[in-house]
PDB file of C-alpha atoms in Angstrom:
ATOM      1  CA  MET A   7      56.653 -44.025  -0.023  1.00  0.00           C
ATOM      2  CA  THR A   8      54.753 -43.047   3.111  1.00  0.00           C
ATOM      3  CA  VAL A   9      51.977 -40.615   2.311  1.00  0.00           C
ATOM      4  CA  THR A  10      49.942 -38.802   4.930  1.00  0.00           C
ATOM      5  CA  THR A  11      46.859 -36.736   4.251  1.00  0.00           C
ATOM      6  CA  THR A  12      45.015 -34.099   6.204  1.00  0.00           C
ATOM      7  CA  SER A  13      41.694 -35.421   4.915  1.00  0.00           C
ATOM      8  CA  ASN A  14      41.110 -37.917   2.142  1.00  0.00           C
ATOM      9  CA  ASP A  15      42.740 -41.351   1.983  1.00  0.00           C
ATOM     10  CA  MET A  16      44.848 -41.630  -1.176  1.00  0.00           C
ATOM     11  CA  SER A  17      45.130 -45.417  -1.171  1.00  0.00           C
ATOM     12  CA  ARG A  18      43.592 -47.372  -4.022  1.00  0.00           C
ATOM     13  CA  LEU A  19      40.251 -49.013  -3.448  1.00  0.00           C
ATOM     14  CA  GLY A  20      40.032 -52.782  -3.413  1.00  0.00           C
ATOM     15  CA  HIS A  21      38.207 -54.715  -6.095  1.00  0.00           C
ATOM     16  CA  LEU A  22      34.715 -54.833  -4.560  1.00  0.00           C
ATOM     17  CA  ALA A  23      34.829 -51.193  -3.480  1.00  0.00           C
ATOM     18  CA  SER A  24      35.960 -50.227  -6.990  1.00  0.00           C
ATOM     19  CA  MET A  25      32.997 -52.085  -8.448  1.00  0.00           C
ATOM     20  CA  ALA A  26      30.662 -50.071  -6.210  1.00  0.00           C
ATOM     21  CA  VAL A  27      32.288 -46.913  -7.603  1.00  0.00           C
ATOM     22  CA  ALA A  28      31.877 -48.307 -11.133  1.00  0.00           C
ATOM     23  CA  ALA A  29      28.141 -48.816 -10.590  1.00  0.00           C
ATOM     24  CA  VAL A  30      27.709 -45.166  -9.607  1.00  0.00           C
ATOM     25  CA  GLU A  31      29.882 -43.915 -12.463  1.00  0.00           C
ATOM     26  CA  TYR A  32      27.967 -45.945 -15.050  1.00  0.00           C
ATOM     27  CA  ARG A  33      24.715 -44.548 -13.692  1.00  0.00           C
ATOM     28  CA  ARG A  34      25.931 -40.953 -13.766  1.00  0.00           C
ATOM     29  CA  PHE A  35      27.283 -41.329 -17.288  1.00  0.00           C
ATOM     30  CA  ALA A  36      24.005 -42.857 -18.509  1.00  0.00           C
ATOM     31  CA  ASP A  37      21.946 -40.098 -16.876  1.00  0.00           C
ATOM     32  CA  LEU A  38      24.166 -37.411 -18.405  1.00  0.00           C
ATOM     33  CA  ILE A  39      23.906 -38.634 -21.977  1.00  0.00           C
ATOM     34  CA  ARG A  40      20.130 -39.079 -21.627  1.00  0.00           C
ATOM     35  CA  SER A  41      19.971 -35.357 -20.825  1.00  0.00           C
ATOM     36  CA  LEU A  42      21.752 -34.258 -24.011  1.00  0.00           C
ATOM     37  CA  SER A  43      19.899 -32.253 -26.629  1.00  0.00           C
ATOM     38  CA  PRO A  44      20.056 -33.248 -30.315  1.00  0.00           C
ATOM     39  CA  THR A  45      22.615 -30.513 -31.013  1.00  0.00           C
ATOM     40  CA  ASP A  46      24.853 -31.514 -28.100  1.00  0.00           C
ATOM     41  CA  TRP A  47      25.995 -34.761 -29.723  1.00  0.00           C
ATOM     42  CA  SER A  48      28.056 -33.025 -32.416  1.00  0.00           C
ATOM     43  CA  ARG A  49      29.799 -30.547 -30.132  1.00  0.00           C
ATOM     44  CA  PRO A  50      33.620 -30.724 -30.013  1.00  0.00           C
ATOM     45  CA  THR A  51      35.263 -31.946 -26.829  1.00  0.00           C
ATOM     46  CA  ASP A  52      38.635 -31.621 -25.129  1.00  0.00           C
ATOM     47  CA  CYS A  53      39.511 -34.914 -26.880  1.00  0.00           C
ATOM     48  CA  THR A  54      40.256 -33.011 -30.049  1.00  0.00           C
ATOM     49  CA  ALA A  55      39.677 -35.895 -32.453  1.00  0.00           C
ATOM     50  CA  TRP A  56      36.252 -36.665 -30.972  1.00  0.00           C
ATOM     51  CA  ASP A  57      32.934 -34.907 -30.665  1.00  0.00           C
ATOM     52  CA  VAL A  58      30.473 -35.791 -27.885  1.00  0.00           C
ATOM     53  CA  LYS A  59      29.046 -38.705 -29.839  1.00  0.00           C
ATOM     54  CA  ALA A  60      32.485 -40.221 -30.396  1.00  0.00           C
ATOM     55  CA  VAL A  61      33.272 -39.937 -26.675  1.00  0.00           C
ATOM     56  CA  VAL A  62      30.057 -41.808 -25.907  1.00  0.00           C
ATOM     57  CA  CYS A  63      30.915 -44.473 -28.512  1.00  0.00           C
ATOM     58  CA  HIS A  64      34.333 -45.009 -26.931  1.00  0.00           C
ATOM     59  CA  ASN A  65      32.827 -45.493 -23.477  1.00  0.00           C
ATOM     60  CA  LEU A  66      30.172 -47.801 -24.883  1.00  0.00           C
ATOM     61  CA  GLY A  67      32.922 -49.811 -26.567  1.00  0.00           C
ATOM     62  CA  ASN A  68      34.723 -50.212 -23.234  1.00  0.00           C
ATOM     63  CA  MET A  69      31.507 -51.364 -21.622  1.00  0.00           C
ATOM     64  CA  ALA A  70      30.818 -53.832 -24.431  1.00  0.00           C
ATOM     65  CA  GLY A  71      34.285 -55.345 -24.034  1.00  0.00           C
ATOM     66  CA  ASN A  72      33.747 -55.721 -20.294  1.00  0.00           C
ATOM     67  CA  ALA A  73      30.315 -57.247 -20.804  1.00  0.00           C
ATOM     68  CA  SER A  74      31.321 -59.887 -23.369  1.00  0.00           C
ATOM     69  CA  MET A  75      34.496 -61.950 -23.679  1.00  0.00           C
ATOM     70  CA  ARG A  76      33.788 -62.405 -27.392  1.00  0.00           C
ATOM     71  CA  GLU A  77      33.619 -58.643 -27.887  1.00  0.00           C
ATOM     72  CA  ASN A  78      36.739 -58.149 -25.778  1.00  0.00           C
ATOM     73  CA  ILE A  79      38.681 -60.629 -27.920  1.00  0.00           C
ATOM     74  CA  HIS A  80      37.370 -59.001 -31.119  1.00  0.00           C
ATOM     75  CA  GLN A  81      38.572 -55.580 -29.982  1.00  0.00           C
ATOM     76  CA  MET A  82      41.954 -56.867 -28.803  1.00  0.00           C
ATOM     77  CA  ARG A  83      42.714 -58.933 -31.903  1.00  0.00           C
ATOM     78  CA  THR A  84      41.590 -56.254 -34.342  1.00  0.00           C
ATOM     79  CA  ALA A  85      43.533 -53.542 -32.514  1.00  0.00           C
ATOM     80  CA  MET A  86      46.697 -55.651 -32.363  1.00  0.00           C
ATOM     81  CA  LYS A  87      46.457 -56.481 -36.076  1.00  0.00           C
ATOM     82  CA  ARG A  88      45.992 -52.839 -37.024  1.00  0.00           C
ATOM     83  CA  SER A  89      48.733 -51.739 -34.636  1.00  0.00           C
ATOM     84  CA  ARG A  90      51.245 -54.067 -36.292  1.00  0.00           C
ATOM     85  CA  ALA A  91      50.162 -53.107 -39.795  1.00  0.00           C
ATOM     86  CA  ASN A  92      50.172 -49.348 -39.143  1.00  0.00           C
ATOM     87  CA  ALA A  93      53.015 -49.158 -36.585  1.00  0.00           C
ATOM     88  CA  THR A  94      50.637 -47.378 -34.233  1.00  0.00           C
ATOM     89  CA  SER A  95      49.600 -47.693 -30.612  1.00  0.00           C
ATOM     90  CA  MET A  96      47.297 -50.617 -29.867  1.00  0.00           C
ATOM     91  CA  VAL A  97      45.399 -48.413 -27.427  1.00  0.00           C
ATOM     92  CA  ASP A  98      44.774 -45.813 -30.141  1.00  0.00           C
ATOM     93  CA  GLU A  99      43.687 -48.510 -32.568  1.00  0.00           C
ATOM     94  CA  MET A 100      41.307 -50.002 -30.006  1.00  0.00           C
ATOM     95  CA  THR A 101      39.674 -46.721 -29.077  1.00  0.00           C
ATOM     96  CA  GLY A 102      39.363 -45.828 -32.756  1.00  0.00           C
ATOM     97  CA  LEU A 103      37.712 -49.188 -33.409  1.00  0.00           C
ATOM     98  CA  GLN A 104      35.277 -48.653 -30.551  1.00  0.00           C
ATOM     99  CA  VAL A 105      34.199 -45.372 -32.088  1.00  0.00           C
ATOM    100  CA  SER A 106      34.097 -46.421 -35.747  1.00  0.00           C
ATOM    101  CA  GLU A 107      31.959 -49.502 -35.071  1.00  0.00           C
ATOM    102  CA  ARG A 108      29.327 -47.506 -33.157  1.00  0.00           C
ATOM    103  CA  VAL A 109      29.270 -43.984 -34.557  1.00  0.00           C
ATOM    104  CA  SER A 110      26.512 -44.752 -37.085  1.00  0.00           C
ATOM    105  CA  ARG A 111      24.032 -45.450 -34.272  1.00  0.00           C
ATOM    106  CA  THR A 112      21.547 -42.794 -33.254  1.00  0.00           C
ATOM    107  CA  PRO A 113      21.851 -41.034 -29.889  1.00  0.00           C
ATOM    108  CA  ALA A 114      18.773 -42.919 -28.662  1.00  0.00           C
ATOM    109  CA  GLN A 115      20.333 -46.239 -29.658  1.00  0.00           C
ATOM    110  CA  LEU A 116      23.574 -45.362 -27.875  1.00  0.00           C
ATOM    111  CA  CYS A 117      21.704 -44.393 -24.716  1.00  0.00           C
ATOM    112  CA  ASP A 118      19.650 -47.593 -24.790  1.00  0.00           C
ATOM    113  CA  GLU A 119      22.743 -49.737 -25.348  1.00  0.00           C
ATOM    114  CA  ILE A 120      24.578 -48.181 -22.423  1.00  0.00           C
ATOM    115  CA  GLU A 121      21.580 -48.785 -20.165  1.00  0.00           C
ATOM    116  CA  ARG A 122      21.422 -52.400 -21.303  1.00  0.00           C
ATOM    117  CA  LEU A 123      25.114 -53.003 -20.744  1.00  0.00           C
ATOM    118  CA  ILE A 124      25.477 -51.487 -17.270  1.00  0.00           C
ATOM    119  CA  PRO A 125      24.690 -54.703 -15.342  1.00  0.00           C
ATOM    120  CA  LYS A 126      26.590 -56.879 -17.827  1.00  0.00           C
ATOM    121  CA  ALA A 127      29.698 -54.691 -17.815  1.00  0.00           C
ATOM    122  CA  LEU A 128      29.678 -54.587 -14.024  1.00  0.00           C
ATOM    123  CA  ALA A 129      29.288 -58.350 -13.808  1.00  0.00           C
ATOM    124  CA  GLY A 130      32.126 -58.912 -16.280  1.00  0.00           C
ATOM    125  CA  ARG A 131      34.506 -56.695 -14.336  1.00  0.00           C
ATOM    126  CA  ARG A 132      33.424 -58.042 -10.958  1.00  0.00           C
ATOM    127  CA  ARG A 133      33.965 -61.697 -11.822  1.00  0.00           C
ATOM    128  CA  THR A 134      37.519 -61.309 -13.190  1.00  0.00           C
ATOM    129  CA  PRO A 135      39.534 -63.727 -11.014  1.00  0.00           C
ATOM    130  CA  ALA A 136      41.949 -62.232  -8.499  1.00  0.00           C
ATOM    131  CA  LEU A 137      44.837 -64.244  -9.933  1.00  0.00           C
ATOM    132  CA  LEU A 138      44.308 -62.741 -13.383  1.00  0.00           C
ATOM    133  CA  ARG A 139      43.914 -59.252 -11.959  1.00  0.00           C
ATOM    134  CA  ARG A 140      47.285 -59.602 -10.249  1.00  0.00           C
ATOM    135  CA  THR A 141      49.320 -61.371 -12.912  1.00  0.00           C
ATOM    136  CA  VAL A 142      48.029 -60.409 -16.368  1.00  0.00           C
ATOM    137  CA  LYS A 143      49.847 -57.406 -17.851  1.00  0.00           C
ATOM    138  CA  ILE A 144      48.469 -55.177 -20.594  1.00  0.00           C
ATOM    139  CA  LYS A 145      50.865 -53.543 -23.065  1.00  0.00           C
ATOM    140  CA  ILE A 146      50.410 -49.789 -23.351  1.00  0.00           C
ATOM    141  CA  PRO A 147      52.496 -46.958 -24.844  1.00  0.00           C
ATOM    142  CA  ALA A 148      55.630 -45.638 -23.140  1.00  0.00           C
ATOM    143  CA  PRO A 149      56.500 -44.414 -20.580  1.00  0.00           C
ATOM    144  CA  HIS A 150      54.243 -46.845 -18.721  1.00  0.00           C
ATOM    145  CA  ASN A 151      54.711 -49.812 -21.125  1.00  0.00           C
ATOM    146  CA  THR A 152      52.513 -52.224 -19.137  1.00  0.00           C
ATOM    147  CA  LEU A 153      49.816 -52.122 -16.492  1.00  0.00           C
ATOM    148  CA  ALA A 154      48.208 -54.810 -14.396  1.00  0.00           C
ATOM    149  CA  LEU A 155      44.801 -56.034 -15.529  1.00  0.00           C
ATOM    150  CA  GLY A 156      43.435 -55.369 -12.039  1.00  0.00           C
ATOM    151  CA  TYR A 157      44.524 -51.725 -12.217  1.00  0.00           C
ATOM    152  CA  LEU A 158      42.759 -51.371 -15.563  1.00  0.00           C
ATOM    153  CA  ILE A 159      39.562 -52.972 -14.272  1.00  0.00           C
ATOM    154  CA  ASP A 160      39.447 -51.311 -10.875  1.00  0.00           C
ATOM    155  CA  GLN A 161      40.953 -47.856 -11.399  1.00  0.00           C
ATOM    156  CA  ILE A 162      41.438 -46.907 -15.056  1.00  0.00           C
ATOM    157  CA  TYR A 163      37.955 -47.718 -16.339  1.00  0.00           C
ATOM    158  CA  ASN A 164      36.387 -45.699 -13.508  1.00  0.00           C
ATOM    159  CA  ARG A 165      38.538 -42.607 -13.863  1.00  0.00           C
ATOM    160  CA  ASP A 166      38.427 -42.712 -17.686  1.00  0.00           C
ATOM    161  CA  MET A 167      34.635 -42.632 -17.695  1.00  0.00           C
ATOM    162  CA  PHE A 168      34.615 -39.907 -15.041  1.00  0.00           C
ATOM    163  CA  MET A 169      36.963 -37.733 -17.066  1.00  0.00           C
ATOM    164  CA  HIS A 170      34.980 -38.296 -20.250  1.00  0.00           C
ATOM    165  CA  ARG A 171      31.854 -37.332 -18.329  1.00  0.00           C
ATOM    166  CA  VAL A 172      33.626 -34.083 -17.460  1.00  0.00           C
ATOM    167  CA  ASP A 173      34.597 -33.691 -21.146  1.00  0.00           C
ATOM    168  CA  ILE A 174      30.948 -33.974 -22.166  1.00  0.00           C
ATOM    169  CA  CYS A 175      29.811 -31.543 -19.487  1.00  0.00           C
ATOM    170  CA  ARG A 176      32.398 -28.987 -20.581  1.00  0.00           C
ATOM    171  CA  ALA A 177      31.418 -29.412 -24.230  1.00  0.00           C
ATOM    172  CA  THR A 178      27.716 -28.941 -23.518  1.00  0.00           C
ATOM    173  CA  GLY A 179      27.807 -26.282 -20.805  1.00  0.00           C
ATOM    174  CA  ARG A 180      26.727 -28.550 -17.967  1.00  0.00           C
ATOM    175  CA  GLU A 181      28.028 -28.893 -14.433  1.00  0.00           C
ATOM    176  CA  PRO A 182      29.135 -32.443 -13.634  1.00  0.00           C
ATOM    177  CA  ALA A 183      27.590 -34.221 -10.679  1.00  0.00           C
ATOM    178  CA  LEU A 184      30.169 -34.048  -7.888  1.00  0.00           C
ATOM    179  CA  ASP A 185      30.250 -35.252  -4.307  1.00  0.00           C
ATOM    180  CA  ALA A 186      32.816 -36.383  -1.766  1.00  0.00           C
ATOM    181  CA  ASP A 187      31.690 -40.009  -1.626  1.00  0.00           C
ATOM    182  CA  HIS A 188      32.030 -40.735  -5.346  1.00  0.00           C
ATOM    183  CA  GLU A 189      34.076 -38.186  -7.295  1.00  0.00           C
ATOM    184  CA  GLY A 190      36.023 -37.380  -4.127  1.00  0.00           C
ATOM    185  CA  ARG A 191      37.093 -41.010  -3.894  1.00  0.00           C
ATOM    186  CA  LEU A 192      38.105 -41.075  -7.567  1.00  0.00           C
ATOM    187  CA  ILE A 193      40.151 -37.894  -7.246  1.00  0.00           C
ATOM    188  CA  ALA A 194      41.826 -39.113  -4.039  1.00  0.00           C
ATOM    189  CA  GLU A 195      43.031 -42.194  -5.947  1.00  0.00           C
ATOM    190  CA  ILE A 196      44.297 -39.939  -8.740  1.00  0.00           C
ATOM    191  CA  VAL A 197      46.199 -37.862  -6.175  1.00  0.00           C
ATOM    192  CA  GLY A 198      47.734 -41.056  -4.790  1.00  0.00           C
ATOM    193  CA  ASP A 199      48.971 -42.156  -8.209  1.00  0.00           C
ATOM    194  CA  TRP A 200      50.250 -38.641  -8.938  1.00  0.00           C
ATOM    195  CA  ALA A 201      52.145 -38.626  -5.624  1.00  0.00           C
ATOM    196  CA  ALA A 202      53.665 -42.033  -6.338  1.00  0.00           C
ATOM    197  CA  ASN A 203      54.691 -40.974  -9.854  1.00  0.00           C
ATOM    198  CA  HIS A 204      56.667 -37.906  -8.781  1.00  0.00           C
ATOM    199  CA  GLY A 205      57.810 -39.126  -5.333  1.00  0.00           C
ATOM    200  CA  ARG A 206      58.269 -35.575  -4.011  1.00  0.00           C
ATOM    201  CA  HIS A 207      57.049 -33.765  -0.902  1.00  0.00           C
ATOM    202  CA  PHE A 208      53.928 -31.663  -1.460  1.00  0.00           C
ATOM    203  CA  ASP A 209      51.047 -29.852   0.211  1.00  0.00           C
ATOM    204  CA  LEU A 210      47.971 -29.984  -2.022  1.00  0.00           C
ATOM    205  CA  VAL A 211      44.567 -28.434  -1.356  1.00  0.00           C
ATOM    206  CA  LEU A 212      41.790 -29.258  -3.832  1.00  0.00           C
ATOM    207  CA  ASP A 213      38.672 -27.121  -3.708  1.00  0.00           C
ATOM    208  CA  GLY A 214      35.108 -28.095  -4.512  1.00  0.00           C
ATOM    209  CA  PRO A 215      32.715 -30.880  -3.507  1.00  0.00           C
ATOM    210  CA  ALA A 216      35.166 -33.603  -4.622  1.00  0.00           C
ATOM    211  CA  GLY A 217      38.226 -31.972  -3.092  1.00  0.00           C
ATOM    212  CA  GLY A 218      40.336 -32.451  -0.008  1.00  0.00           C
ATOM    213  CA  ALA A 219      43.697 -31.623   1.536  1.00  0.00           C
ATOM    214  CA  PHE A 220      46.665 -33.915   0.906  1.00  0.00           C
ATOM    215  CA  ARG A 221      50.235 -33.782   2.142  1.00  0.00           C
ATOM    216  CA  HIS A 222      53.418 -35.805   1.877  1.00  0.00           C
ATOM    217  CA  GLY A 223      56.388 -34.774   3.974  1.00  0.00           C
ATOM    218  CA  GLU A 224      57.369 -31.232   4.889  1.00  0.00           C
ATOM    219  CA  GLY A 225      58.608 -28.272   2.910  1.00  0.00           C
ATOM    220  CA  GLY A 226      57.295 -29.470  -0.437  1.00  0.00           C
ATOM    221  CA  GLU A 227      55.601 -27.602  -3.249  1.00  0.00           C
ATOM    222  CA  GLN A 228      52.364 -25.944  -2.163  1.00  0.00           C
ATOM    223  CA  LEU A 229      49.440 -26.146  -4.549  1.00  0.00           C
ATOM    224  CA  ARG A 230      45.815 -25.069  -4.373  1.00  0.00           C
ATOM    225  CA  LEU A 231      43.320 -25.463  -7.210  1.00  0.00           C
ATOM    226  CA  ASP A 232      39.912 -26.893  -8.054  1.00  0.00           C
ATOM    227  CA  ALA A 233      39.668 -30.678  -7.710  1.00  0.00           C
ATOM    228  CA  VAL A 234      38.310 -31.285 -11.216  1.00  0.00           C
ATOM    229  CA  ALA A 235      40.864 -28.889 -12.696  1.00  0.00           C
ATOM    230  CA  PHE A 236      43.605 -30.911 -10.991  1.00  0.00           C
ATOM    231  CA  ALA A 237      42.220 -34.174 -12.380  1.00  0.00           C
ATOM    232  CA  ARG A 238      42.088 -32.665 -15.875  1.00  0.00           C
ATOM    233  CA  ILE A 239      45.636 -31.268 -15.729  1.00  0.00           C
ATOM    234  CA  VAL A 240      47.258 -34.507 -14.610  1.00  0.00           C
ATOM    235  CA  SER A 241      45.289 -36.368 -17.300  1.00  0.00           C
ATOM    236  CA  GLY A 242      47.028 -34.187 -19.905  1.00  0.00           C
ATOM    237  CA  ARG A 243      44.070 -31.860 -20.493  1.00  0.00           C
ATOM    238  CA  ARG A 244      45.824 -28.521 -20.147  1.00  0.00           C
ATOM    239  CA  ASP A 245      43.884 -26.343 -22.599  1.00  0.00           C
ATOM    240  CA  GLY A 246      47.118 -25.399 -24.350  1.00  0.00           C
ATOM    241  CA  ASN A 247      48.587 -23.886 -21.191  1.00  0.00           C
ATOM    242  CA  PRO A 248      52.033 -24.948 -19.968  1.00  0.00           C
ATOM    243  CA  VAL A 249      52.295 -26.319 -16.447  1.00  0.00           C
ATOM    244  CA  ALA A 250      55.331 -26.374 -14.210  1.00  0.00           C
ATOM    245  CA  GLY A 251      56.477 -28.149 -11.096  1.00  0.00           C
ATOM    246  CA  LEU A 252      54.669 -31.176  -9.772  1.00  0.00           C
ATOM    247  CA  LEU A 253      51.567 -30.488 -11.848  1.00  0.00           C
ATOM    248  CA  ALA A 254      53.585 -31.499 -14.916  1.00  0.00           C
ATOM    249  CA  THR A 255      53.497 -35.094 -13.601  1.00  0.00           C
ATOM    250  CA  GLU A 256      50.809 -37.033 -15.450  1.00  0.00           C
ATOM    251  CA  VAL A 257      48.648 -39.914 -14.272  1.00  0.00           C
ATOM    252  CA  LEU A 258      47.437 -42.817 -16.374  1.00  0.00           C
ATOM    253  CA  TYR A 259      43.765 -42.611 -17.409  1.00  0.00           C
TER     254      TYR A 259
END
């Protein structure tokens, strides 16, 4: 599909550029959780099963798996075993494991551990060989079923942490850090995946510091909304409100 845009480029970043984005996202996430008050950690989030602390534990678990092959294998094997035993999603079992193994830590311990793991998690993701990034497939729930390891490492981990950072900001009454160079690049990639998933003509204007104007073809659905609101909607975070048209198309996070 040929996609043109009136501003931002919707193509996916390459591996090294994605790692530069990851470095900024790790830093912004670490700075955000350092700013939380003691009462913020127990606040409910848009991830209805998790409070703020659980969201942090999940992201820390992802970082730990990226930083250590031993930890990655532990999470994978345990999640697969529980998935088979419980007839549940391996992804759900893995994220639940990440939370349950870390939720007893104090907020200060979680903050310190994230700071410690930033360079290690980056290094682990950066050194994944190109051949493995292209050929290894990860099983995930339908309708996607599988995704390439490289897509997980380069795109999913970045946008998942970004969206959880937004979750924490919404839960605690903060405004997320937003700019065109970082969040704008993340949202442009999300728009690209959304466009590829529905394959329809559209004219999309996203407002705010991370926004832009995107178009494919002529005569398509016209949409205008806040950039972060768009990212939340296509992630499945719809606040109980039905959506219609192209906004009903979801993107993998």
